[in-house]
């Protein structure tokens, strides 16, 4: 019973400081990724801007670290937030372009793949100035990678 009461107080304190997602809000994201199909890690950054209440656009760039070659991913996502408060759940859909070079330093080995992103995520408020960003997404282009994105988000 004490743990449940403490959890309710903790959630209440965070909800007082939680900011609703309103038009004009923005966040900077520092991200890490892990792809389930190929087991590759990646790191990158993005910027999220709320152009309407509960709707945000987020361009981001991820540099993957494959075992061979170079891979990077450019995303332009639309997010729709379905909840407000300390844990904000959203759906994501967007454009994705992957740049791949399996043999760096040799001519004619670069390839580009264009596709779509779909997924679900959550932004969890940690303090006034930082939050935890988590996401599960599927990318439809050639590699057809499902994976996780997680990182820190800093409201502006």
XYZ file of C-alpha atoms in Angstrom, residues 63-153:
91
model
C 24.390 7.417 -38.630
C 24.391 3.602 -38.397
C 27.437 1.511 -37.575
C 27.279 -1.654 -39.720
C 29.989 -4.327 -39.650
C 30.969 -3.443 -43.252
C 30.615 -0.104 -45.036
C 28.689 3.051 -44.187
C 24.967 3.519 -43.663
C 22.948 6.582 -42.701
C 19.255 7.348 -42.543
C 17.328 10.589 -43.088
C 13.776 10.745 -41.711
C 10.976 13.295 -41.889
C 8.190 12.146 -39.588
C 4.709 13.343 -38.632
C 3.743 12.608 -35.046
C 0.261 12.601 -33.528
C 0.139 12.642 -29.719
C -2.811 10.723 -28.254
C -2.082 11.418 -24.570
C -0.828 14.346 -22.507
C 0.877 14.500 -19.146
C 4.039 12.855 -17.832
C 3.846 10.001 -20.365
C 2.881 11.191 -23.843
C 2.120 8.403 -26.343
C 2.197 9.140 -30.071
C 1.861 7.509 -33.479
C 4.431 8.226 -36.172
C 4.309 8.090 -39.966
C 6.787 9.596 -42.363
C 9.380 9.598 -45.111
C 12.675 7.722 -44.848
C 15.755 7.664 -47.061
C 18.693 5.336 -46.428
C 22.150 5.962 -47.867
C 24.301 2.840 -48.042
C 27.878 2.207 -49.186
C 29.083 -1.380 -48.746
C 32.585 -0.665 -50.100
C 33.782 2.776 -48.949
C 36.460 4.350 -51.120
C 35.371 2.641 -54.344
C 33.378 4.289 -57.107
C 29.859 3.137 -57.939
C 29.041 1.388 -54.674
C 26.658 3.934 -53.084
C 22.938 3.162 -53.064
C 19.885 5.112 -51.878
C 16.606 3.586 -50.744
C 13.408 5.591 -50.239
C 10.481 4.404 -48.143
C 8.108 5.124 -45.309
C 8.206 4.977 -41.513
C 5.360 3.810 -39.284
C 5.464 3.255 -35.562
C 4.484 4.154 -32.052
C 6.415 5.965 -29.350
C 6.319 7.715 -26.021
C 7.847 10.845 -24.547
C 8.304 10.574 -20.790
C 8.903 13.755 -18.810
C 11.902 13.384 -16.484
C 12.367 17.009 -15.444
C 11.383 20.434 -16.810
C 14.375 20.501 -19.135
C 14.767 16.877 -20.259
C 12.598 13.916 -21.211
C 13.069 10.336 -22.332
C 12.068 9.586 -25.925
C 11.307 5.974 -26.900
C 9.967 4.610 -30.173
C 9.371 1.365 -32.039
C 9.261 1.800 -35.833
C 9.218 -0.096 -39.108
C 10.917 1.277 -42.244
C 9.512 0.006 -45.546
C 12.476 0.575 -47.882
C 14.764 -2.188 -49.190
C 16.234 -3.238 -45.848
C 12.785 -3.347 -44.222
C 14.224 -2.734 -40.779
C 12.174 -2.823 -37.583
C 13.865 -1.268 -34.630
C 13.933 0.843 -31.528
C 14.867 4.504 -31.163
C 15.540 5.920 -27.732
C 17.207 9.003 -26.398
C 16.864 12.287 -24.595
C 14.697 15.213 -25.657
